[in-house]
Amino acid sequence: MKNLRRNLLIALVLIGGIYFIYSFFFSSRAILNNVSKLKGYELEIIEENKPIKLYIEEELFQLRDGEEKNLNIVLDEQYNTKIILEHIIRRDDDVYFSFTTDYALPYRRGNFLYNGILNSDGSITSYSTGQEFELINALDESIDAGQTGSGPNSDFSFGISKEQIDQIEDGFTVFYKGMYLYEYRKR
């Protein structure tokens, strides 16, 4: 019985150590952190204002006033980056759509999308003007993006006024031109 406890404790310590090493050195979050601070990596912007296209089905935003839907639906996946529709909120004046990103970054080299300039000191410069959004309904008509936002990290969001909700009742397409395509490699 004593050997079983000792072996179990050793196994738990080993598993904890492996998890610690993975989390702080090899996970996508750790890689992105090290890449963005140039800790052992070289980083280069390959393309500015890289457009992404997202389609939002009408069923997703059928909400009552004050209602919020937490969705976490992957709408696009490219360059080791997932663009996720995180949640939708029907507020007093608009319906607000929030997006987040998730990464599956290779350790040695790869590329990814990020909606800011990653500076070598670890800071991020964002140039969000609201002009990054182009919304097109099912009739190929342009819809105005209301309040827009970006951050934290590579998150972004926009609102559509209640007056325009009937124009997107059959779904709509979002063209977001706020991403930078990066390439990185281990030194």
mmCIF file with all atom_site columns, C-alpha atoms in Angstrom:
data_model
loop_
_atom_site.group_PDB
_atom_site.id
_atom_site.type_symbol
_atom_site.label_atom_id
_atom_site.label_alt_id
_atom_site.label_comp_id
_atom_site.label_asym_id
_atom_site.label_entity_id
_atom_site.label_seq_id
_atom_site.pdbx_PDB_ins_code
_atom_site.Cartn_x
_atom_site.Cartn_y
_atom_site.Cartn_z
_atom_site.occupancy
_atom_site.B_iso_or_equiv
_atom_site.pdbx_formal_charge
_atom_site.auth_seq_id
_atom_site.auth_comp_id
_atom_site.auth_asym_id
_atom_site.auth_atom_id
_atom_site.pdbx_PDB_model_num
ATOM 1   C CA . MET A 1 1   ? 0.000   0.000  0.000   1.00 0.00 ? 1   MET A CA 1
ATOM 2   C CA . LYS A 1 2   ? 2.884   2.323  0.830   1.00 0.00 ? 2   LYS A CA 1
ATOM 3   C CA . ASN A 1 3   ? 4.488   1.678  -2.581  1.00 0.00 ? 3   ASN A CA 1
ATOM 4   C CA . LEU A 1 4   ? 1.194   2.407  -4.329  1.00 0.00 ? 4   LEU A CA 1
ATOM 5   C CA . ARG A 1 5   ? 0.913   5.816  -2.633  1.00 0.00 ? 5   ARG A CA 1
ATOM 6   C CA . ARG A 1 6   ? 4.536   6.635  -3.428  1.00 0.00 ? 6   ARG A CA 1
ATOM 7   C CA . ASN A 1 7   ? 4.124   5.595  -7.063  1.00 0.00 ? 7   ASN A CA 1
ATOM 8   C CA . LEU A 1 8   ? 0.907   7.588  -7.319  1.00 0.00 ? 8   LEU A CA 1
ATOM 9   C CA . LEU A 1 9   ? 2.638   10.658 -5.862  1.00 0.00 ? 9   LEU A CA 1
ATOM 10  C CA . ILE A 1 10  ? 5.561   10.268 -8.280  1.00 0.00 ? 10  ILE A CA 1
ATOM 11  C CA . ALA A 1 11  ? 3.135   9.925  -11.202 1.00 0.00 ? 11  ALA A CA 1
ATOM 12  C CA . LEU A 1 12  ? 1.251   13.063 -10.133 1.00 0.00 ? 12  LEU A CA 1
ATOM 13  C CA . VAL A 1 13  ? 4.481   15.054 -9.799  1.00 0.00 ? 13  VAL A CA 1
ATOM 14  C CA . LEU A 1 14  ? 5.612   13.880 -13.257 1.00 0.00 ? 14  LEU A CA 1
ATOM 15  C CA . ILE A 1 15  ? 2.263   14.724 -14.827 1.00 0.00 ? 15  ILE A CA 1
ATOM 16  C CA . GLY A 1 16  ? 2.283   18.134 -13.127 1.00 0.00 ? 16  GLY A CA 1
ATOM 17  C CA . GLY A 1 17  ? 5.838   18.783 -14.333 1.00 0.00 ? 17  GLY A CA 1
ATOM 18  C CA . ILE A 1 18  ? 4.997   17.794 -17.894 1.00 0.00 ? 18  ILE A CA 1
ATOM 19  C CA . TYR A 1 19  ? 1.897   19.991 -17.829 1.00 0.00 ? 19  TYR A CA 1
ATOM 20  C CA . PHE A 1 20  ? 3.942   22.923 -16.436 1.00 0.00 ? 20  PHE A CA 1
ATOM 21  C CA . ILE A 1 21  ? 6.605   22.558 -19.153 1.00 0.00 ? 21  ILE A CA 1
ATOM 22  C CA . TYR A 1 22  ? 3.997   22.254 -21.893 1.00 0.00 ? 22  TYR A CA 1
ATOM 23  C CA . SER A 1 23  ? 1.956   25.228 -20.612 1.00 0.00 ? 23  SER A CA 1
ATOM 24  C CA . PHE A 1 24  ? 4.901   27.589 -20.296 1.00 0.00 ? 24  PHE A CA 1
ATOM 25  C CA . PHE A 1 25  ? 6.946   26.572 -23.338 1.00 0.00 ? 25  PHE A CA 1
ATOM 26  C CA . PHE A 1 26  ? 4.986   24.618 -25.958 1.00 0.00 ? 26  PHE A CA 1
ATOM 27  C CA . SER A 1 27  ? 1.323   25.654 -25.751 1.00 0.00 ? 27  SER A CA 1
ATOM 28  C CA . SER A 1 28  ? -0.006  28.051 -28.375 1.00 0.00 ? 28  SER A CA 1
ATOM 29  C CA . ARG A 1 29  ? -0.478  30.698 -25.672 1.00 0.00 ? 29  ARG A CA 1
ATOM 30  C CA . ALA A 1 30  ? 3.193   30.383 -24.613 1.00 0.00 ? 30  ALA A CA 1
ATOM 31  C CA . ILE A 1 31  ? 4.403   30.379 -28.217 1.00 0.00 ? 31  ILE A CA 1
ATOM 32  C CA . LEU A 1 32  ? 2.358   33.504 -29.040 1.00 0.00 ? 32  LEU A CA 1
ATOM 33  C CA . ASN A 1 33  ? 3.675   35.211 -25.910 1.00 0.00 ? 33  ASN A CA 1
ATOM 34  C CA . ASN A 1 34  ? 7.290   34.380 -26.777 1.00 0.00 ? 34  ASN A CA 1
ATOM 35  C CA . VAL A 1 35  ? 6.841   35.273 -30.447 1.00 0.00 ? 35  VAL A CA 1
ATOM 36  C CA . SER A 1 36  ? 5.215   38.621 -29.635 1.00 0.00 ? 36  SER A CA 1
ATOM 37  C CA . LYS A 1 37  ? 8.082   39.527 -27.278 1.00 0.00 ? 37  LYS A CA 1
ATOM 38  C CA . LEU A 1 38  ? 10.716  38.130 -29.668 1.00 0.00 ? 38  LEU A CA 1
ATOM 39  C CA . LYS A 1 39  ? 11.941  35.715 -26.988 1.00 0.00 ? 39  LYS A CA 1
ATOM 40  C CA . GLY A 1 40  ? 13.826  33.231 -29.141 1.00 0.00 ? 40  GLY A CA 1
ATOM 41  C CA . TYR A 1 41  ? 11.788  34.027 -32.255 1.00 0.00 ? 41  TYR A CA 1
ATOM 42  C CA . GLU A 1 42  ? 11.939  36.266 -35.288 1.00 0.00 ? 42  GLU A CA 1
ATOM 43  C CA . LEU A 1 43  ? 8.665   37.897 -36.344 1.00 0.00 ? 43  LEU A CA 1
ATOM 44  C CA . GLU A 1 44  ? 7.640   39.576 -39.571 1.00 0.00 ? 44  GLU A CA 1
ATOM 45  C CA . ILE A 1 45  ? 4.426   41.130 -40.888 1.00 0.00 ? 45  ILE A CA 1
ATOM 46  C CA . ILE A 1 46  ? 3.660   39.434 -44.216 1.00 0.00 ? 46  ILE A CA 1
ATOM 47  C CA . GLU A 1 47  ? 0.443   41.308 -45.044 1.00 0.00 ? 47  GLU A CA 1
ATOM 48  C CA . GLU A 1 48  ? -1.345  44.284 -43.500 1.00 0.00 ? 48  GLU A CA 1
ATOM 49  C CA . ASN A 1 49  ? -5.139  44.602 -43.501 1.00 0.00 ? 49  ASN A CA 1
ATOM 50  C CA . LYS A 1 50  ? -5.537  40.924 -44.374 1.00 0.00 ? 50  LYS A CA 1
ATOM 51  C CA . PRO A 1 51  ? -9.262  40.526 -45.067 1.00 0.00 ? 51  PRO A CA 1
ATOM 52  C CA . ILE A 1 52  ? -11.270 37.734 -43.525 1.00 0.00 ? 52  ILE A CA 1
ATOM 53  C CA . LYS A 1 53  ? -14.781 36.793 -44.559 1.00 0.00 ? 53  LYS A CA 1
ATOM 54  C CA . LEU A 1 54  ? -17.326 35.592 -42.007 1.00 0.00 ? 54  LEU A CA 1
ATOM 55  C CA . TYR A 1 55  ? -20.931 34.571 -42.621 1.00 0.00 ? 55  TYR A CA 1
ATOM 56  C CA . ILE A 1 56  ? -23.435 34.989 -39.786 1.00 0.00 ? 56  ILE A CA 1
ATOM 57  C CA . GLU A 1 57  ? -26.663 33.014 -40.115 1.00 0.00 ? 57  GLU A CA 1
ATOM 58  C CA . GLU A 1 58  ? -29.916 34.672 -39.104 1.00 0.00 ? 58  GLU A CA 1
ATOM 59  C CA . GLU A 1 59  ? -30.684 31.960 -36.514 1.00 0.00 ? 59  GLU A CA 1
ATOM 60  C CA . LEU A 1 60  ? -27.714 33.113 -34.461 1.00 0.00 ? 60  LEU A CA 1
ATOM 61  C CA . PHE A 1 61  ? -29.036 36.572 -33.685 1.00 0.00 ? 61  PHE A CA 1
ATOM 62  C CA . GLN A 1 62  ? -32.738 35.944 -33.074 1.00 0.00 ? 62  GLN A CA 1
ATOM 63  C CA . LEU A 1 63  ? -32.768 37.527 -29.599 1.00 0.00 ? 63  LEU A CA 1
ATOM 64  C CA . ARG A 1 64  ? -35.192 39.366 -27.349 1.00 0.00 ? 64  ARG A CA 1
ATOM 65  C CA . ASP A 1 65  ? -34.254 42.752 -25.879 1.00 0.00 ? 65  ASP A CA 1
ATOM 66  C CA . GLY A 1 66  ? -31.541 42.370 -23.247 1.00 0.00 ? 66  GLY A CA 1
ATOM 67  C CA . GLU A 1 67  ? -30.830 38.752 -24.201 1.00 0.00 ? 67  GLU A CA 1
ATOM 68  C CA . GLU A 1 68  ? -27.292 37.482 -24.721 1.00 0.00 ? 68  GLU A CA 1
ATOM 69  C CA . LYS A 1 69  ? -26.152 34.304 -26.471 1.00 0.00 ? 69  LYS A CA 1
ATOM 70  C CA . ASN A 1 70  ? -22.769 32.788 -25.667 1.00 0.00 ? 70  ASN A CA 1
ATOM 71  C CA . LEU A 1 71  ? -21.971 30.886 -28.842 1.00 0.00 ? 71  LEU A CA 1
ATOM 72  C CA . ASN A 1 72  ? -18.248 30.167 -29.260 1.00 0.00 ? 72  ASN A CA 1
ATOM 73  C CA . ILE A 1 73  ? -18.764 29.120 -32.895 1.00 0.00 ? 73  ILE A CA 1
ATOM 74  C CA . VAL A 1 74  ? -15.711 28.865 -35.165 1.00 0.00 ? 74  VAL A CA 1
ATOM 75  C CA . LEU A 1 75  ? -16.582 30.890 -38.293 1.00 0.00 ? 75  LEU A CA 1
ATOM 76  C CA . ASP A 1 76  ? -13.204 30.749 -40.032 1.00 0.00 ? 76  ASP A CA 1
ATOM 77  C CA . GLU A 1 77  ? -9.902  28.940 -39.641 1.00 0.00 ? 77  GLU A CA 1
ATOM 78  C CA . GLN A 1 78  ? -6.762  29.913 -41.532 1.00 0.00 ? 78  GLN A CA 1
ATOM 79  C CA . TYR A 1 79  ? -3.082  30.563 -40.828 1.00 0.00 ? 79  TYR A CA 1
ATOM 80  C CA . ASN A 1 80  ? -3.208  28.589 -37.550 1.00 0.00 ? 80  ASN A CA 1
ATOM 81  C CA . THR A 1 81  ? -5.911  31.018 -36.348 1.00 0.00 ? 81  THR A CA 1
ATOM 82  C CA . LYS A 1 82  ? -9.549  30.327 -35.520 1.00 0.00 ? 82  LYS A CA 1
ATOM 83  C CA . ILE A 1 83  ? -11.978 33.267 -35.695 1.00 0.00 ? 83  ILE A CA 1
ATOM 84  C CA . ILE A 1 84  ? -14.741 32.583 -33.191 1.00 0.00 ? 84  ILE A CA 1
ATOM 85  C CA . LEU A 1 85  ? -18.118 34.292 -32.801 1.00 0.00 ? 85  LEU A CA 1
ATOM 86  C CA . GLU A 1 86  ? -18.004 34.475 -29.027 1.00 0.00 ? 86  GLU A CA 1
ATOM 87  C CA . HIS A 1 87  ? -21.302 36.090 -28.155 1.00 0.00 ? 87  HIS A CA 1
ATOM 88  C CA . ILE A 1 88  ? -24.158 38.281 -29.358 1.00 0.00 ? 88  ILE A CA 1
ATOM 89  C CA . ILE A 1 89  ? -26.052 40.762 -27.195 1.00 0.00 ? 89  ILE A CA 1
ATOM 90  C CA . ARG A 1 90  ? -29.304 42.535 -28.057 1.00 0.00 ? 90  ARG A CA 1
ATOM 91  C CA . ARG A 1 91  ? -28.936 45.869 -26.292 1.00 0.00 ? 91  ARG A CA 1
ATOM 92  C CA . ASP A 1 92  ? -31.280 48.864 -26.179 1.00 0.00 ? 92  ASP A CA 1
ATOM 93  C CA . ASP A 1 93  ? -29.976 50.474 -29.370 1.00 0.00 ? 93  ASP A CA 1
ATOM 94  C CA . ASP A 1 94  ? -28.296 47.643 -31.289 1.00 0.00 ? 94  ASP A CA 1
ATOM 95  C CA . VAL A 1 95  ? -27.285 44.033 -31.621 1.00 0.00 ? 95  VAL A CA 1
ATOM 96  C CA . TYR A 1 96  ? -23.626 43.626 -30.693 1.00 0.00 ? 96  TYR A CA 1
ATOM 97  C CA . PHE A 1 97  ? -21.392 40.868 -32.129 1.00 0.00 ? 97  PHE A CA 1
ATOM 98  C CA . SER A 1 98  ? -18.141 39.935 -30.342 1.00 0.00 ? 98  SER A CA 1
ATOM 99  C CA . PHE A 1 99  ? -15.378 37.793 -31.821 1.00 0.00 ? 99  PHE A CA 1
ATOM 100 C CA . THR A 1 100 ? -12.283 36.229 -30.351 1.00 0.00 ? 100 THR A CA 1
ATOM 101 C CA . THR A 1 101 ? -9.369  34.239 -31.729 1.00 0.00 ? 101 THR A CA 1
ATOM 102 C CA . ASP A 1 102 ? -7.741  30.974 -30.806 1.00 0.00 ? 102 ASP A CA 1
ATOM 103 C CA . TYR A 1 103 ? -4.443  29.636 -32.074 1.00 0.00 ? 103 TYR A CA 1
ATOM 104 C CA . ALA A 1 104 ? -2.835  26.292 -32.893 1.00 0.00 ? 104 ALA A CA 1
ATOM 105 C CA . LEU A 1 105 ? 0.746   27.488 -33.356 1.00 0.00 ? 105 LEU A CA 1
ATOM 106 C CA . PRO A 1 106 ? 3.590   25.171 -34.343 1.00 0.00 ? 106 PRO A CA 1
ATOM 107 C CA . TYR A 1 107 ? 6.643   25.482 -32.093 1.00 0.00 ? 107 TYR A CA 1
ATOM 108 C CA . ARG A 1 108 ? 9.398   26.060 -34.683 1.00 0.00 ? 108 ARG A CA 1
ATOM 109 C CA . ARG A 1 109 ? 7.780   28.230 -37.342 1.00 0.00 ? 109 ARG A CA 1
ATOM 110 C CA . GLY A 1 110 ? 4.411   29.236 -38.641 1.00 0.00 ? 110 GLY A CA 1
ATOM 111 C CA . ASN A 1 111 ? 2.047   32.075 -39.299 1.00 0.00 ? 111 ASN A CA 1
ATOM 112 C CA . PHE A 1 112 ? -1.010  33.580 -37.657 1.00 0.00 ? 112 PHE A CA 1
ATOM 113 C CA . LEU A 1 113 ? -3.485  36.454 -37.837 1.00 0.00 ? 113 LEU A CA 1
ATOM 114 C CA . TYR A 1 114 ? -3.562  39.208 -35.224 1.00 0.00 ? 114 TYR A CA 1
ATOM 115 C CA . ASN A 1 115 ? -5.406  42.539 -35.315 1.00 0.00 ? 115 ASN A CA 1
ATOM 116 C CA . GLY A 1 116 ? -2.594  44.710 -33.981 1.00 0.00 ? 116 GLY A CA 1
ATOM 117 C CA . ILE A 1 117 ? 1.068   45.403 -34.481 1.00 0.00 ? 117 ILE A CA 1
ATOM 118 C CA . LEU A 1 118 ? 3.157   43.299 -32.108 1.00 0.00 ? 118 LEU A CA 1
ATOM 119 C CA . ASN A 1 119 ? 6.062   45.465 -30.977 1.00 0.00 ? 119 ASN A CA 1
ATOM 120 C CA . SER A 1 120 ? 9.394   44.006 -29.869 1.00 0.00 ? 120 SER A CA 1
ATOM 121 C CA . ASP A 1 121 ? 8.931   45.358 -26.330 1.00 0.00 ? 121 ASP A CA 1
ATOM 122 C CA . GLY A 1 122 ? 5.811   43.210 -25.909 1.00 0.00 ? 122 GLY A CA 1
ATOM 123 C CA . SER A 1 123 ? 3.369   46.064 -26.410 1.00 0.00 ? 123 SER A CA 1
ATOM 124 C CA . ILE A 1 124 ? 0.626   46.029 -29.038 1.00 0.00 ? 124 ILE A CA 1
ATOM 125 C CA . THR A 1 125 ? -0.296  48.930 -31.299 1.00 0.00 ? 125 THR A CA 1
ATOM 126 C CA . SER A 1 126 ? -3.848  48.955 -32.609 1.00 0.00 ? 126 SER A CA 1
ATOM 127 C CA . TYR A 1 127 ? -5.189  51.211 -35.329 1.00 0.00 ? 127 TYR A CA 1
ATOM 128 C CA . SER A 1 128 ? -8.888  50.380 -35.138 1.00 0.00 ? 128 SER A CA 1
ATOM 129 C CA . THR A 1 129 ? -10.905 53.085 -36.878 1.00 0.00 ? 129 THR A CA 1
ATOM 130 C CA . GLY A 1 130 ? -14.168 51.226 -37.470 1.00 0.00 ? 130 GLY A CA 1
ATOM 131 C CA . GLN A 1 131 ? -13.463 51.322 -41.211 1.00 0.00 ? 131 GLN A CA 1
ATOM 132 C CA . GLU A 1 132 ? -12.189 47.742 -40.988 1.00 0.00 ? 132 GLU A CA 1
ATOM 133 C CA . PHE A 1 133 ? -15.748 46.399 -41.166 1.00 0.00 ? 133 PHE A CA 1
ATOM 134 C CA . GLU A 1 134 ? -17.809 45.912 -44.300 1.00 0.00 ? 134 GLU A CA 1
ATOM 135 C CA . LEU A 1 135 ? -21.181 44.272 -43.719 1.00 0.00 ? 135 LEU A CA 1
ATOM 136 C CA . ILE A 1 136 ? -23.218 42.927 -46.656 1.00 0.00 ? 136 ILE A CA 1
ATOM 137 C CA . ASN A 1 137 ? -26.719 41.468 -46.359 1.00 0.00 ? 137 ASN A CA 1
ATOM 138 C CA . ALA A 1 138 ? -28.276 38.650 -48.408 1.00 0.00 ? 138 ALA A CA 1
ATOM 139 C CA . LEU A 1 139 ? -29.471 41.179 -51.034 1.00 0.00 ? 139 LEU A CA 1
ATOM 140 C CA . ASP A 1 140 ? -25.865 42.367 -51.517 1.00 0.00 ? 140 ASP A CA 1
ATOM 141 C CA . GLU A 1 141 ? -26.637 45.682 -49.775 1.00 0.00 ? 141 GLU A CA 1
ATOM 142 C CA . SER A 1 142 ? -24.180 47.427 -47.489 1.00 0.00 ? 142 SER A CA 1
ATOM 143 C CA . ILE A 1 143 ? -25.063 47.684 -43.789 1.00 0.00 ? 143 ILE A CA 1
ATOM 144 C CA . ASP A 1 144 ? -23.422 50.224 -41.470 1.00 0.00 ? 144 ASP A CA 1
ATOM 145 C CA . ALA A 1 145 ? -21.382 48.913 -38.578 1.00 0.00 ? 145 ALA A CA 1
ATOM 146 C CA . GLY A 1 146 ? -22.263 50.925 -35.493 1.00 0.00 ? 146 GLY A CA 1
ATOM 147 C CA . GLN A 1 147 ? -20.085 50.886 -32.401 1.00 0.00 ? 147 GLN A CA 1
ATOM 148 C CA . THR A 1 148 ? -16.864 48.950 -33.041 1.00 0.00 ? 148 THR A CA 1
ATOM 149 C CA . GLY A 1 149 ? -14.112 47.743 -30.782 1.00 0.00 ? 149 GLY A CA 1
ATOM 150 C CA . SER A 1 150 ? -10.910 45.745 -30.619 1.00 0.00 ? 150 SER A CA 1
ATOM 151 C CA . GLY A 1 151 ? -9.070  43.972 -27.837 1.00 0.00 ? 151 GLY A CA 1
ATOM 152 C CA . PRO A 1 152 ? -8.142  42.610 -25.493 1.00 0.00 ? 152 PRO A CA 1
ATOM 153 C CA . ASN A 1 153 ? -5.680  40.491 -27.399 1.00 0.00 ? 153 ASN A CA 1
ATOM 154 C CA . SER A 1 154 ? -6.954  39.939 -30.941 1.00 0.00 ? 154 SER A CA 1
ATOM 155 C CA . ASP A 1 155 ? -10.664 40.281 -30.150 1.00 0.00 ? 155 ASP A CA 1
ATOM 156 C CA . PHE A 1 156 ? -12.933 42.550 -32.187 1.00 0.00 ? 156 PHE A CA 1
ATOM 157 C CA . SER A 1 157 ? -16.586 43.537 -32.173 1.00 0.00 ? 157 SER A CA 1
ATOM 158 C CA . PHE A 1 158 ? -19.247 45.662 -33.841 1.00 0.00 ? 158 PHE A CA 1
ATOM 159 C CA . GLY A 1 159 ? -22.879 46.611 -33.437 1.00 0.00 ? 159 GLY A CA 1
ATOM 160 C CA . ILE A 1 160 ? -25.760 46.884 -35.885 1.00 0.00 ? 160 ILE A CA 1
ATOM 161 C CA . SER A 1 161 ? -28.433 49.425 -35.007 1.00 0.00 ? 161 SER A CA 1
ATOM 162 C CA . LYS A 1 162 ? -31.978 48.218 -34.354 1.00 0.00 ? 162 LYS A CA 1
ATOM 163 C CA . GLU A 1 163 ? -33.131 50.231 -37.357 1.00 0.00 ? 163 GLU A CA 1
ATOM 164 C CA . GLN A 1 164 ? -31.038 47.980 -39.613 1.00 0.00 ? 164 GLN A CA 1
ATOM 165 C CA . ILE A 1 165 ? -31.857 44.609 -38.036 1.00 0.00 ? 165 ILE A CA 1
ATOM 166 C CA . ASP A 1 166 ? -34.597 43.904 -40.588 1.00 0.00 ? 166 ASP A CA 1
ATOM 167 C CA . GLN A 1 167 ? -31.969 44.291 -43.354 1.00 0.00 ? 167 GLN A CA 1
ATOM 168 C CA . ILE A 1 168 ? -29.973 41.332 -42.011 1.00 0.00 ? 168 ILE A CA 1
ATOM 169 C CA . GLU A 1 169 ? -32.893 39.027 -41.251 1.00 0.00 ? 169 GLU A CA 1
ATOM 170 C CA . ASP A 1 170 ? -31.648 36.511 -43.848 1.00 0.00 ? 170 ASP A CA 1
ATOM 171 C CA . GLY A 1 171 ? -28.078 36.522 -42.500 1.00 0.00 ? 171 GLY A CA 1
ATOM 172 C CA . PHE A 1 172 ? -25.136 38.660 -43.529 1.00 0.00 ? 172 PHE A CA 1
ATOM 173 C CA . THR A 1 173 ? -21.461 38.570 -44.429 1.00 0.00 ? 173 THR A CA 1
ATOM 174 C CA . VAL A 1 174 ? -18.742 40.383 -42.512 1.00 0.00 ? 174 VAL A CA 1
ATOM 175 C CA . PHE A 1 175 ? -15.564 41.430 -44.296 1.00 0.00 ? 175 PHE A CA 1
ATOM 176 C CA . TYR A 1 176 ? -13.085 42.369 -41.582 1.00 0.00 ? 176 TYR A CA 1
ATOM 177 C CA . LYS A 1 177 ? -9.899  44.063 -42.793 1.00 0.00 ? 177 LYS A CA 1
ATOM 178 C CA . GLY A 1 178 ? -8.220  44.642 -39.437 1.00 0.00 ? 178 GLY A CA 1
ATOM 179 C CA . MET A 1 179 ? -5.926  41.627 -39.305 1.00 0.00 ? 179 MET A CA 1
ATOM 180 C CA . TYR A 1 180 ? -2.188  41.426 -39.863 1.00 0.00 ? 180 TYR A CA 1
ATOM 181 C CA . LEU A 1 181 ? -0.726  38.216 -41.243 1.00 0.00 ? 181 LEU A CA 1
ATOM 182 C CA . TYR A 1 182 ? 2.455   37.357 -39.335 1.00 0.00 ? 182 TYR A CA 1
ATOM 183 C CA . GLU A 1 183 ? 5.166   34.814 -39.959 1.00 0.00 ? 183 GLU A CA 1
ATOM 184 C CA . TYR A 1 184 ? 7.499   33.658 -37.187 1.00 0.00 ? 184 TYR A CA 1
ATOM 185 C CA . ARG A 1 185 ? 10.429  31.299 -36.867 1.00 0.00 ? 185 ARG A CA 1
ATOM 186 C CA . LYS A 1 186 ? 12.544  30.014 -34.005 1.00 0.00 ? 186 LYS A CA 1
ATOM 187 C CA . ARG A 1 187 ? 16.053  31.499 -33.825 1.00 0.00 ? 187 ARG A CA 1
#
